[in-house]
Amino acid sequence: MNAVQIRSAERALSVGTWLIVAGAMLYSILTVTPLAAAHTPDRWAWTAPILPLVVDAAVVIVVRLDAVLARLGGHGGRWPIALRWMTGCMTLALNVADSALKNDLVGVAVHAVAPLLLIVTAETGLSYRRAITAAVLELEAKQQAEREARERAAIERREDAARRAREEREHAAALAREQREHEARMVREQAEREAAVRREEREREQARERAEREERERQEREREQLRAERERRERQAAERAERERRERIEQERRERAALLAGGPVADKLPEDDARAIVAAAHAEGLSVRQAAELCGWSVGWVSTRYAELRGLVNGVPVDLAGTAR
């Protein structure tokens, strides 16, 4: 049986059950309402249909919830069973009560058909639904097992294919690795030969460079010796010039001291002598007035000579004698 047939059976069971429930409810209302009206005060006679409706509503609840629990494979416990049997017994009692009170056995039997059929249908439908649910679960489990078996088979086939592909790749990789190793060995041997040739060339080049370096070093040593000799001669010349310069400065200092040693004069000295004294006074840092007292000339003339000595007259330096250098 497939899923379509199972759904068809469930639909037939559900439709049949609800037809029986509807018929039993209608028959119960028609049967119980006069009984309830006869035993109810006249002003409350309109409430007579409420009792069969309440009992039948309990029947509907029991049938519906039992169907849902059976479909889900659950069990409600003792209380649903008690409610089911209690509603069934109440329906049976209410339906046969009028005939039983009149001692009409045929009426009791006739009115007992619908409630008994409802009770048995509810129990049978519950059993059918549980059996169908078990069968559906078994079918689903079987289908699940078949799907898992097919999936495992597909997985095994994929693993076999992957393993074969991996083995082929490994074999191809091994062949390629051997080929690469052979080529690498050939390349390494060629590289070793080329390295040996390059090493010999490098040794020859190093020997040539070493000879050139030694020649350069020899030439550099000779240049260093020549430069040291030249620097020594230049140093000696500089020392000699410095010595001569110091001697000249010392000589000039003595000459200035001799010129300034005469002290102030009352008359003008000759211009050449005055110029020499002014130059000596300027070199010694004497003031214009002191220089004027030493040479006997005016302060203005001495100021002009100081300006000349400072190189401010036409921008031309002047020596001690007052002549342009």
PDB file of C-alpha atoms in Angstrom:
ATOM      1  CA  MET A   1       0.000   0.000   0.000  1.00  0.00           C
ATOM      2  CA  ASN A   2       1.359   3.385  -0.974  1.00  0.00           C
ATOM      3  CA  ALA A   3       0.788   6.807   0.529  1.00  0.00           C
ATOM      4  CA  VAL A   4      -2.098   7.630  -1.809  1.00  0.00           C
ATOM      5  CA  GLN A   5      -4.035   4.534  -0.763  1.00  0.00           C
ATOM      6  CA  ILE A   6      -3.408   5.257   2.913  1.00  0.00           C
ATOM      7  CA  ARG A   7      -4.701   8.817   2.549  1.00  0.00           C
ATOM      8  CA  SER A   8      -7.776   7.510   0.707  1.00  0.00           C
ATOM      9  CA  ALA A   9      -8.497   5.035   3.532  1.00  0.00           C
ATOM     10  CA  GLU A  10      -8.080   7.757   6.155  1.00  0.00           C
ATOM     11  CA  ARG A  11     -10.405  10.030   4.226  1.00  0.00           C
ATOM     12  CA  ALA A  12     -13.058   7.283   3.953  1.00  0.00           C
ATOM     13  CA  LEU A  13     -12.764   6.540   7.670  1.00  0.00           C
ATOM     14  CA  SER A  14     -13.029  10.225   8.568  1.00  0.00           C
ATOM     15  CA  VAL A  15     -16.041  10.843   6.309  1.00  0.00           C
ATOM     16  CA  GLY A  16     -17.854   7.727   7.546  1.00  0.00           C
ATOM     17  CA  THR A  17     -17.152   8.542  11.173  1.00  0.00           C
ATOM     18  CA  TRP A  18     -18.439  12.096  10.884  1.00  0.00           C
ATOM     19  CA  LEU A  19     -21.560  10.907   9.012  1.00  0.00           C
ATOM     20  CA  ILE A  20     -22.342   8.497  11.828  1.00  0.00           C
ATOM     21  CA  VAL A  21     -21.625  11.186  14.432  1.00  0.00           C
ATOM     22  CA  ALA A  22     -23.850  13.690  12.631  1.00  0.00           C
ATOM     23  CA  GLY A  23     -26.688  11.194  12.264  1.00  0.00           C
ATOM     24  CA  ALA A  24     -26.398  10.060  15.869  1.00  0.00           C
ATOM     25  CA  MET A  25     -26.366  13.700  17.070  1.00  0.00           C
ATOM     26  CA  LEU A  26     -29.481  14.552  15.009  1.00  0.00           C
ATOM     27  CA  TYR A  27     -31.316  11.437  16.130  1.00  0.00           C
ATOM     28  CA  SER A  28     -30.268  12.055  19.750  1.00  0.00           C
ATOM     29  CA  ILE A  29     -31.516  15.648  19.668  1.00  0.00           C
ATOM     30  CA  LEU A  30     -34.853  14.560  18.217  1.00  0.00           C
ATOM     31  CA  THR A  31     -35.188  11.752  20.778  1.00  0.00           C
ATOM     32  CA  VAL A  32     -33.892  13.427  23.933  1.00  0.00           C
ATOM     33  CA  THR A  33     -35.485  16.867  23.477  1.00  0.00           C
ATOM     34  CA  PRO A  34     -39.086  15.652  24.181  1.00  0.00           C
ATOM     35  CA  LEU A  35     -37.856  13.696  27.224  1.00  0.00           C
ATOM     36  CA  ALA A  36     -36.019  16.757  28.579  1.00  0.00           C
ATOM     37  CA  ALA A  37     -39.017  18.982  27.862  1.00  0.00           C
ATOM     38  CA  ALA A  38     -41.356  16.624  29.691  1.00  0.00           C
ATOM     39  CA  HIS A  39     -39.180  16.769  32.807  1.00  0.00           C
ATOM     40  CA  THR A  40     -38.573  20.554  32.707  1.00  0.00           C
ATOM     41  CA  PRO A  41     -40.881  23.298  34.006  1.00  0.00           C
ATOM     42  CA  ASP A  42     -43.070  24.781  31.286  1.00  0.00           C
ATOM     43  CA  ARG A  43     -41.433  28.181  31.355  1.00  0.00           C
ATOM     44  CA  TRP A  44     -37.991  26.529  30.825  1.00  0.00           C
ATOM     45  CA  ALA A  45     -39.178  24.089  28.143  1.00  0.00           C
ATOM     46  CA  TRP A  46     -37.226  26.022  25.517  1.00  0.00           C
ATOM     47  CA  THR A  47     -33.942  24.812  27.189  1.00  0.00           C
ATOM     48  CA  ALA A  48     -34.722  21.152  26.431  1.00  0.00           C
ATOM     49  CA  PRO A  49     -32.402  20.932  23.331  1.00  0.00           C
ATOM     50  CA  ILE A  50     -29.400  22.185  25.351  1.00  0.00           C
ATOM     51  CA  LEU A  51     -28.815  18.854  27.134  1.00  0.00           C
ATOM     52  CA  PRO A  52     -28.460  16.681  23.973  1.00  0.00           C
ATOM     53  CA  LEU A  53     -26.341  19.429  22.364  1.00  0.00           C
ATOM     54  CA  VAL A  54     -23.921  19.465  25.322  1.00  0.00           C
ATOM     55  CA  VAL A  55     -23.594  15.676  25.346  1.00  0.00           C
ATOM     56  CA  ASP A  56     -23.163  15.538  21.562  1.00  0.00           C
ATOM     57  CA  ALA A  57     -20.586  18.347  21.711  1.00  0.00           C
ATOM     58  CA  ALA A  58     -18.565  16.222  24.152  1.00  0.00           C
ATOM     59  CA  VAL A  59     -18.867  13.351  21.657  1.00  0.00           C
ATOM     60  CA  VAL A  60     -17.567  15.587  18.854  1.00  0.00           C
ATOM     61  CA  ILE A  61     -14.608  16.715  21.006  1.00  0.00           C
ATOM     62  CA  VAL A  62     -13.726  13.122  21.897  1.00  0.00           C
ATOM     63  CA  VAL A  63     -13.923  11.898  18.295  1.00  0.00           C
ATOM     64  CA  ARG A  64     -11.913  14.848  16.909  1.00  0.00           C
ATOM     65  CA  LEU A  65      -9.129  14.812  19.489  1.00  0.00           C
ATOM     66  CA  ASP A  66      -8.849  11.015  19.375  1.00  0.00           C
ATOM     67  CA  ALA A  67      -8.380  11.307  15.612  1.00  0.00           C
ATOM     68  CA  VAL A  68      -5.616  13.899  16.021  1.00  0.00           C
ATOM     69  CA  LEU A  69      -3.811  11.922  18.769  1.00  0.00           C
ATOM     70  CA  ALA A  70      -4.082   8.698  16.779  1.00  0.00           C
ATOM     71  CA  ARG A  71      -2.648  10.432  13.693  1.00  0.00           C
ATOM     72  CA  LEU A  72       0.269  11.757  15.731  1.00  0.00           C
ATOM     73  CA  GLY A  73       0.846   8.414  17.419  1.00  0.00           C
ATOM     74  CA  GLY A  74       0.099   9.824  20.892  1.00  0.00           C
ATOM     75  CA  HIS A  75      -2.083   8.699  23.789  1.00  0.00           C
ATOM     76  CA  GLY A  76      -4.131  11.016  25.996  1.00  0.00           C
ATOM     77  CA  GLY A  77      -4.193   8.765  29.078  1.00  0.00           C
ATOM     78  CA  ARG A  78      -7.164   7.661  31.211  1.00  0.00           C
ATOM     79  CA  TRP A  79      -9.231  10.865  31.103  1.00  0.00           C
ATOM     80  CA  PRO A  80     -10.028  10.753  27.353  1.00  0.00           C
ATOM     81  CA  ILE A  81     -11.151   7.115  27.771  1.00  0.00           C
ATOM     82  CA  ALA A  82     -13.367   8.070  30.715  1.00  0.00           C
ATOM     83  CA  LEU A  83     -14.859  11.010  28.758  1.00  0.00           C
ATOM     84  CA  ARG A  84     -15.467   8.831  25.717  1.00  0.00           C
ATOM     85  CA  TRP A  85     -17.283   6.110  27.628  1.00  0.00           C
ATOM     86  CA  MET A  86     -19.124   8.595  29.841  1.00  0.00           C
ATOM     87  CA  THR A  87     -20.493  10.523  26.838  1.00  0.00           C
ATOM     88  CA  GLY A  88     -21.406   7.279  25.104  1.00  0.00           C
ATOM     89  CA  CYS A  89     -23.235   5.940  28.171  1.00  0.00           C
ATOM     90  CA  MET A  90     -25.003   9.286  28.674  1.00  0.00           C
ATOM     91  CA  THR A  91     -26.132   9.334  25.044  1.00  0.00           C
ATOM     92  CA  LEU A  92     -27.335   5.732  25.312  1.00  0.00           C
ATOM     93  CA  ALA A  93     -29.175   6.388  28.591  1.00  0.00           C
ATOM     94  CA  LEU A  94     -30.871   9.560  27.341  1.00  0.00           C
ATOM     95  CA  ASN A  95     -31.962   7.913  24.106  1.00  0.00           C
ATOM     96  CA  VAL A  96     -33.546   4.775  25.730  1.00  0.00           C
ATOM     97  CA  ALA A  97     -34.842   6.497  28.864  1.00  0.00           C
ATOM     98  CA  ASP A  98     -38.287   7.397  27.455  1.00  0.00           C
ATOM     99  CA  SER A  99     -38.902   3.865  26.123  1.00  0.00           C
ATOM    100  CA  ALA A 100     -37.543   2.271  29.298  1.00  0.00           C
ATOM    101  CA  LEU A 101     -39.860   4.365  31.465  1.00  0.00           C
ATOM    102  CA  LYS A 102     -42.806   3.126  29.319  1.00  0.00           C
ATOM    103  CA  ASN A 103     -41.498  -0.497  29.493  1.00  0.00           C
ATOM    104  CA  ASP A 104     -41.275  -0.507  25.691  1.00  0.00           C
ATOM    105  CA  LEU A 105     -38.493  -3.019  24.982  1.00  0.00           C
ATOM    106  CA  VAL A 106     -38.762  -2.594  21.235  1.00  0.00           C
ATOM    107  CA  GLY A 107     -38.398   1.200  21.676  1.00  0.00           C
ATOM    108  CA  VAL A 108     -35.371   0.630  23.916  1.00  0.00           C
ATOM    109  CA  ALA A 109     -33.758  -1.540  21.221  1.00  0.00           C
ATOM    110  CA  VAL A 110     -34.590   0.908  18.432  1.00  0.00           C
ATOM    111  CA  HIS A 111     -33.342   3.961  20.325  1.00  0.00           C
ATOM    112  CA  ALA A 112     -30.209   2.098  21.454  1.00  0.00           C
ATOM    113  CA  VAL A 113     -29.016   1.540  17.866  1.00  0.00           C
ATOM    114  CA  ALA A 114     -27.689   5.056  17.192  1.00  0.00           C
ATOM    115  CA  PRO A 115     -25.822   5.505  20.549  1.00  0.00           C
ATOM    116  CA  LEU A 116     -24.310   2.005  20.400  1.00  0.00           C
ATOM    117  CA  LEU A 117     -23.292   2.546  16.793  1.00  0.00           C
ATOM    118  CA  LEU A 118     -21.690   5.888  17.826  1.00  0.00           C
ATOM    119  CA  ILE A 119     -19.797   4.273  20.730  1.00  0.00           C
ATOM    120  CA  VAL A 120     -18.542   1.352  18.658  1.00  0.00           C
ATOM    121  CA  THR A 121     -17.678   3.601  15.705  1.00  0.00           C
ATOM    122  CA  ALA A 122     -15.623   5.908  17.977  1.00  0.00           C
ATOM    123  CA  GLU A 123     -13.683   2.985  19.447  1.00  0.00           C
ATOM    124  CA  THR A 124     -13.283   1.271  16.082  1.00  0.00           C
ATOM    125  CA  GLY A 125     -12.234   4.503  14.361  1.00  0.00           C
ATOM    126  CA  LEU A 126      -9.649   5.091  17.085  1.00  0.00           C
ATOM    127  CA  SER A 127      -8.270   1.574  16.601  1.00  0.00           C
ATOM    128  CA  TYR A 128      -8.280   2.010  12.821  1.00  0.00           C
ATOM    129  CA  ARG A 129      -6.457   5.324  13.081  1.00  0.00           C
ATOM    130  CA  ARG A 130      -3.845   3.881  15.412  1.00  0.00           C
ATOM    131  CA  ALA A 131      -3.370   0.933  13.078  1.00  0.00           C
ATOM    132  CA  ILE A 132      -3.103   3.263  10.076  1.00  0.00           C
ATOM    133  CA  THR A 133      -0.645   5.505  11.948  1.00  0.00           C
ATOM    134  CA  ALA A 134       1.486   2.481  12.836  1.00  0.00           C
ATOM    135  CA  ALA A 135       1.333   1.305   9.234  1.00  0.00           C
ATOM    136  CA  VAL A 136       2.260   4.793   7.989  1.00  0.00           C
ATOM    137  CA  LEU A 137       5.169   4.989  10.430  1.00  0.00           C
ATOM    138  CA  GLU A 138       6.317   1.543   9.357  1.00  0.00           C
ATOM    139  CA  LEU A 139       5.993   2.527   5.702  1.00  0.00           C
ATOM    140  CA  GLU A 140       7.868   5.775   6.311  1.00  0.00           C
ATOM    141  CA  ALA A 141      10.546   3.888   8.230  1.00  0.00           C
ATOM    142  CA  LYS A 142      10.829   1.407   5.371  1.00  0.00           C
ATOM    143  CA  GLN A 143      11.014   4.232   2.834  1.00  0.00           C
ATOM    144  CA  GLN A 144      13.546   6.036   4.999  1.00  0.00           C
ATOM    145  CA  ALA A 145      15.621   2.851   5.227  1.00  0.00           C
ATOM    146  CA  GLU A 146      15.412   2.447   1.447  1.00  0.00           C
ATOM    147  CA  ARG A 147      16.423   6.068   0.935  1.00  0.00           C
ATOM    148  CA  GLU A 148      19.312   5.643   3.360  1.00  0.00           C
ATOM    149  CA  ALA A 149      20.340   2.437   1.589  1.00  0.00           C
ATOM    150  CA  ARG A 150      20.217   4.235  -1.771  1.00  0.00           C
ATOM    151  CA  GLU A 151      22.150   7.162  -0.320  1.00  0.00           C
ATOM    152  CA  ARG A 152      24.746   4.814   1.185  1.00  0.00           C
ATOM    153  CA  ALA A 153      25.034   3.014  -2.146  1.00  0.00           C
ATOM    154  CA  ALA A 154      25.407   6.346  -3.937  1.00  0.00           C
ATOM    155  CA  ILE A 155      27.963   7.462  -1.365  1.00  0.00           C
ATOM    156  CA  GLU A 156      29.862   4.184  -1.767  1.00  0.00           C
ATOM    157  CA  ARG A 157      29.782   4.592  -5.544  1.00  0.00           C
ATOM    158  CA  ARG A 158      31.031   8.146  -5.230  1.00  0.00           C
ATOM    159  CA  GLU A 159      33.725   7.038  -2.777  1.00  0.00           C
ATOM    160  CA  ASP A 160      34.769   4.223  -5.132  1.00  0.00           C
ATOM    161  CA  ALA A 161      34.881   6.651  -8.029  1.00  0.00           C
ATOM    162  CA  ALA A 162      36.787   9.177  -5.897  1.00  0.00           C
ATOM    163  CA  ARG A 163      39.183   6.452  -4.735  1.00  0.00           C
ATOM    164  CA  ARG A 164      39.816   5.301  -8.287  1.00  0.00           C
ATOM    165  CA  ALA A 165      40.273   8.891  -9.410  1.00  0.00           C
ATOM    166  CA  ARG A 166      42.618   9.489  -6.459  1.00  0.00           C
ATOM    167  CA  GLU A 167      44.627   6.358  -7.303  1.00  0.00           C
ATOM    168  CA  GLU A 168      44.838   7.473 -10.913  1.00  0.00           C
ATOM    169  CA  ARG A 169      45.934  10.931  -9.835  1.00  0.00           C
ATOM    170  CA  GLU A 170      48.492   9.472  -7.443  1.00  0.00           C
ATOM    171  CA  HIS A 171      49.820   7.184 -10.191  1.00  0.00           C
ATOM    172  CA  ALA A 172      49.984  10.079 -12.622  1.00  0.00           C
ATOM    173  CA  ALA A 173      51.583  12.227  -9.913  1.00  0.00           C
ATOM    174  CA  ALA A 174      54.158   9.498  -9.221  1.00  0.00           C
ATOM    175  CA  LEU A 175      55.018   9.289 -12.931  1.00  0.00           C
ATOM    176  CA  ALA A 176      55.203  13.058 -13.149  1.00  0.00           C
ATOM    177  CA  ARG A 177      57.334  13.171  -9.978  1.00  0.00           C
ATOM    178  CA  GLU A 178      59.747  10.602 -11.407  1.00  0.00           C
ATOM    179  CA  GLN A 179      59.905  12.576 -14.641  1.00  0.00           C
ATOM    180  CA  ARG A 180      60.523  15.787 -12.729  1.00  0.00           C
ATOM    181  CA  GLU A 181      63.187  14.127 -10.596  1.00  0.00           C
ATOM    182  CA  HIS A 182      64.931  12.832 -13.737  1.00  0.00           C
ATOM    183  CA  GLU A 183      64.744  16.249 -15.354  1.00  0.00           C
ATOM    184  CA  ALA A 184      65.865  17.873 -12.119  1.00  0.00           C
ATOM    185  CA  ARG A 185      68.814  15.474 -11.928  1.00  0.00           C
ATOM    186  CA  MET A 186      69.791  16.284 -15.506  1.00  0.00           C
ATOM    187  CA  VAL A 187      69.403  19.987 -14.822  1.00  0.00           C
ATOM    188  CA  ARG A 188      71.413  19.646 -11.602  1.00  0.00           C
ATOM    189  CA  GLU A 189      74.234  17.835 -13.393  1.00  0.00           C
ATOM    190  CA  GLN A 190      74.216  20.458 -16.137  1.00  0.00           C
ATOM    191  CA  ALA A 191      74.157  23.171 -13.483  1.00  0.00           C
ATOM    192  CA  GLU A 192      77.102  21.524 -11.682  1.00  0.00           C
ATOM    193  CA  ARG A 193      79.093  21.441 -14.924  1.00  0.00           C
ATOM    194  CA  GLU A 194      78.231  25.046 -15.633  1.00  0.00           C
ATOM    195  CA  ALA A 195      79.065  25.936 -12.024  1.00  0.00           C
ATOM    196  CA  ALA A 196      82.464  24.253 -12.379  1.00  0.00           C
ATOM    197  CA  VAL A 197      83.139  26.232 -15.553  1.00  0.00           C
ATOM    198  CA  ARG A 198      81.953  29.439 -13.886  1.00  0.00           C
ATOM    199  CA  ARG A 199      84.076  28.650 -10.829  1.00  0.00           C
ATOM    200  CA  GLU A 200      87.173  28.249 -12.996  1.00  0.00           C
ATOM    201  CA  GLU A 201      86.361  31.468 -14.818  1.00  0.00           C
ATOM    202  CA  ARG A 202      85.704  33.182 -11.495  1.00  0.00           C
ATOM    203  CA  GLU A 203      89.045  31.952 -10.118  1.00  0.00           C
ATOM    204  CA  ARG A 204      90.820  33.258 -13.206  1.00  0.00           C
ATOM    205  CA  GLU A 205      88.912  36.521 -12.888  1.00  0.00           C
ATOM    206  CA  GLN A 206      89.751  36.719  -9.195  1.00  0.00           C
ATOM    207  CA  ALA A 207      93.420  36.088  -9.931  1.00  0.00           C
ATOM    208  CA  ARG A 208      93.354  38.822 -12.587  1.00  0.00           C
ATOM    209  CA  GLU A 209      91.500  41.182 -10.227  1.00  0.00           C
ATOM    210  CA  ARG A 210      93.940  40.342  -7.436  1.00  0.00           C
ATOM    211  CA  ALA A 211      96.881  41.200  -9.727  1.00  0.00           C
ATOM    212  CA  GLU A 212      95.181  44.412 -10.801  1.00  0.00           C
ATOM    213  CA  ARG A 213      94.381  45.210  -7.178  1.00  0.00           C
ATOM    214  CA  GLU A 214      97.983  44.650  -6.159  1.00  0.00           C
ATOM    215  CA  GLU A 215      99.115  46.896  -9.034  1.00  0.00           C
ATOM    216  CA  ARG A 216      96.589  49.541  -8.003  1.00  0.00           C
ATOM    217  CA  GLU A 217      97.728  49.241  -4.396  1.00  0.00           C
ATOM    218  CA  ARG A 218     101.352  49.652  -5.473  1.00  0.00           C
ATOM    219  CA  GLN A 219     100.457  52.689  -7.533  1.00  0.00           C
ATOM    220  CA  GLU A 220      98.337  53.978  -4.675  1.00  0.00           C
ATOM    221  CA  ARG A 221     101.263  53.539  -2.283  1.00  0.00           C
ATOM    222  CA  GLU A 222     103.490  55.431  -4.679  1.00  0.00           C
ATOM    223  CA  ARG A 223     100.889  58.176  -5.000  1.00  0.00           C
ATOM    224  CA  GLU A 224     100.554  58.234  -1.212  1.00  0.00           C
ATOM    225  CA  GLN A 225     104.303  58.548  -0.871  1.00  0.00           C
ATOM    226  CA  LEU A 226     104.350  61.350  -3.457  1.00  0.00           C
ATOM    227  CA  ARG A 227     101.395  63.040  -1.770  1.00  0.00           C
ATOM    228  CA  ALA A 228     103.025  62.651   1.645  1.00  0.00           C
ATOM    229  CA  GLU A 229     106.245  64.111   0.277  1.00  0.00           C
ATOM    230  CA  ARG A 230     104.339  66.962  -1.347  1.00  0.00           C
ATOM    231  CA  GLU A 231     102.378  67.583   1.854  1.00  0.00           C
ATOM    232  CA  ARG A 232     105.635  67.501   3.823  1.00  0.00           C
ATOM    233  CA  ARG A 233     107.165  70.062   1.492  1.00  0.00           C
ATOM    234  CA  GLU A 234     103.981  72.145   1.606  1.00  0.00           C
ATOM    235  CA  ARG A 235     103.913  71.868   5.388  1.00  0.00           C
ATOM    236  CA  GLN A 236     107.541  72.942   5.569  1.00  0.00           C
ATOM    237  CA  ALA A 237     106.801  75.826   3.209  1.00  0.00           C
ATOM    238  CA  ALA A 238     103.722  76.769   5.276  1.00  0.00           C
ATOM    239  CA  GLU A 239     105.785  76.594   8.463  1.00  0.00           C
ATOM    240  CA  ARG A 240     108.468  78.680   6.881  1.00  0.00           C
ATOM    241  CA  ALA A 241     105.888  81.209   5.649  1.00  0.00           C
ATOM    242  CA  GLU A 242     104.226  81.237   9.068  1.00  0.00           C
ATOM    243  CA  ARG A 243     107.573  81.753  10.717  1.00  0.00           C
ATOM    244  CA  GLU A 244     108.381  84.569   8.323  1.00  0.00           C
ATOM    245  CA  ARG A 245     104.902  86.045   8.913  1.00  0.00           C
ATOM    246  CA  ARG A 246     105.403  85.939  12.679  1.00  0.00           C
ATOM    247  CA  GLU A 247     108.844  87.459  12.292  1.00  0.00           C
ATOM    248  CA  ARG A 248     107.352  90.154  10.062  1.00  0.00           C
ATOM    249  CA  ILE A 249     104.561  90.831  12.541  1.00  0.00           C
ATOM    250  CA  GLU A 250     107.046  90.940  15.369  1.00  0.00           C
ATOM    251  CA  GLN A 251     109.219  93.266  13.357  1.00  0.00           C
ATOM    252  CA  GLU A 252     106.230  95.476  12.588  1.00  0.00           C
ATOM    253  CA  ARG A 253     105.242  95.414  16.245  1.00  0.00           C
ATOM    254  CA  ARG A 254     108.742  96.522  17.260  1.00  0.00           C
ATOM    255  CA  GLU A 255     108.649  99.209  14.604  1.00  0.00           C
ATOM    256  CA  ARG A 256     105.274 100.430  15.842  1.00  0.00           C
ATOM    257  CA  ALA A 257     106.489 100.382  19.439  1.00  0.00           C
ATOM    258  CA  ALA A 258     109.535 102.394  18.389  1.00  0.00           C
ATOM    259  CA  LEU A 259     107.336 104.908  16.539  1.00  0.00           C
ATOM    260  CA  LEU A 260     104.944 105.265  19.478  1.00  0.00           C
ATOM    261  CA  ALA A 261     107.664 105.395  22.105  1.00  0.00           C
ATOM    262  CA  GLY A 262     108.456 109.049  21.289  1.00  0.00           C
ATOM    263  CA  GLY A 263     105.410 110.359  23.086  1.00  0.00           C
ATOM    264  CA  PRO A 264     103.386 113.538  22.254  1.00  0.00           C
ATOM    265  CA  VAL A 265     105.069 116.216  20.116  1.00  0.00           C
ATOM    266  CA  ALA A 266     104.498 119.916  20.021  1.00  0.00           C
ATOM    267  CA  ASP A 267     105.078 120.452  16.275  1.00  0.00           C
ATOM    268  CA  LYS A 268     103.921 118.702  13.189  1.00  0.00           C
ATOM    269  CA  LEU A 269     106.128 115.884  12.087  1.00  0.00           C
ATOM    270  CA  PRO A 270     106.888 115.362   8.431  1.00  0.00           C
ATOM    271  CA  GLU A 271     103.924 113.776   6.590  1.00  0.00           C
ATOM    272  CA  ASP A 272     105.670 110.483   5.953  1.00  0.00           C
ATOM    273  CA  ASP A 273     106.654 110.174   9.623  1.00  0.00           C
ATOM    274  CA  ALA A 274     103.175 111.274  10.690  1.00  0.00           C
ATOM    275  CA  ARG A 275     101.576 108.671   8.413  1.00  0.00           C
ATOM    276  CA  ALA A 276     103.838 105.982   9.888  1.00  0.00           C
ATOM    277  CA  ILE A 277     102.917 107.016  13.467  1.00  0.00           C
ATOM    278  CA  VAL A 278      99.164 107.101  12.604  1.00  0.00           C
ATOM    279  CA  ALA A 279      99.378 103.648  11.065  1.00  0.00           C
ATOM    280  CA  ALA A 280     101.168 102.349  14.179  1.00  0.00           C
ATOM    281  CA  ALA A 281      98.605 103.979  16.471  1.00  0.00           C
ATOM    282  CA  HIS A 282      95.757 102.529  14.412  1.00  0.00           C
ATOM    283  CA  ALA A 283      97.303  99.050  14.572  1.00  0.00           C
ATOM    284  CA  GLU A 284      97.737  99.339  18.349  1.00  0.00           C
ATOM    285  CA  GLY A 285      94.133 100.492  18.793  1.00  0.00           C
ATOM    286  CA  LEU A 286      94.883 104.014  19.968  1.00  0.00           C
ATOM    287  CA  SER A 287      92.255 106.705  19.647  1.00  0.00           C
ATOM    288  CA  VAL A 288      92.339 109.422  16.991  1.00  0.00           C
ATOM    289  CA  ARG A 289      93.198 112.062  19.609  1.00  0.00           C
ATOM    290  CA  GLN A 290      96.141 110.041  20.953  1.00  0.00           C
ATOM    291  CA  ALA A 291      97.423 109.540  17.419  1.00  0.00           C
ATOM    292  CA  ALA A 292      97.040 113.272  16.735  1.00  0.00           C
ATOM    293  CA  GLU A 293      99.113 114.070  19.876  1.00  0.00           C
ATOM    294  CA  LEU A 294     101.868 111.649  18.791  1.00  0.00           C
ATOM    295  CA  CYS A 295     102.220 113.060  15.245  1.00  0.00           C
ATOM    296  CA  GLY A 296     101.318 116.740  15.873  1.00  0.00           C
ATOM    297  CA  TRP A 297      98.719 116.801  13.068  1.00  0.00           C
ATOM    298  CA  SER A 298      95.048 117.726  13.415  1.00  0.00           C
ATOM    299  CA  VAL A 299      92.366 115.371  14.567  1.00  0.00           C
ATOM    300  CA  GLY A 300      90.543 115.664  11.186  1.00  0.00           C
ATOM    301  CA  TRP A 301      93.661 114.699   9.260  1.00  0.00           C
ATOM    302  CA  VAL A 302      94.258 111.732  11.582  1.00  0.00           C
ATOM    303  CA  SER A 303      90.597 110.684  11.251  1.00  0.00           C
ATOM    304  CA  THR A 304      91.018 110.688   7.462  1.00  0.00           C
ATOM    305  CA  ARG A 305      94.116 108.519   7.754  1.00  0.00           C
ATOM    306  CA  TYR A 306      92.251 106.133  10.119  1.00  0.00           C
ATOM    307  CA  ALA A 307      89.504 105.884   7.559  1.00  0.00           C
ATOM    308  CA  GLU A 308      92.080 105.119   4.879  1.00  0.00           C
ATOM    309  CA  LEU A 309      93.658 102.488   7.099  1.00  0.00           C
ATOM    310  CA  ARG A 310      90.256 100.898   7.694  1.00  0.00           C
ATOM    311  CA  GLY A 311      89.895 100.625   3.909  1.00  0.00           C
ATOM    312  CA  LEU A 312      87.045 103.107   3.712  1.00  0.00           C
ATOM    313  CA  VAL A 313      88.653 105.553   1.296  1.00  0.00           C
ATOM    314  CA  ASN A 314      87.604 104.450  -2.218  1.00  0.00           C
ATOM    315  CA  GLY A 315      87.635 100.829  -0.940  1.00  0.00           C
ATOM    316  CA  VAL A 316      91.463 100.516  -1.386  1.00  0.00           C
ATOM    317  CA  PRO A 317      93.540  98.942   1.485  1.00  0.00           C
ATOM    318  CA  VAL A 318      96.529 101.088   2.641  1.00  0.00           C
ATOM    319  CA  ASP A 319      99.779  99.875   4.292  1.00  0.00           C
ATOM    320  CA  LEU A 320     101.609 101.494   7.191  1.00  0.00           C
ATOM    321  CA  ALA A 321     103.357 103.926   4.939  1.00  0.00           C
ATOM    322  CA  GLY A 322     100.049 105.126   3.558  1.00  0.00           C
ATOM    323  CA  THR A 323     100.599 103.662   0.074  1.00  0.00           C
ATOM    324  CA  ALA A 324      98.035 101.464  -1.641  1.00  0.00           C
ATOM    325  CA  ARG A 325      98.789  97.742  -1.537  1.00  0.00           C
TER     326      ARG A 325
END
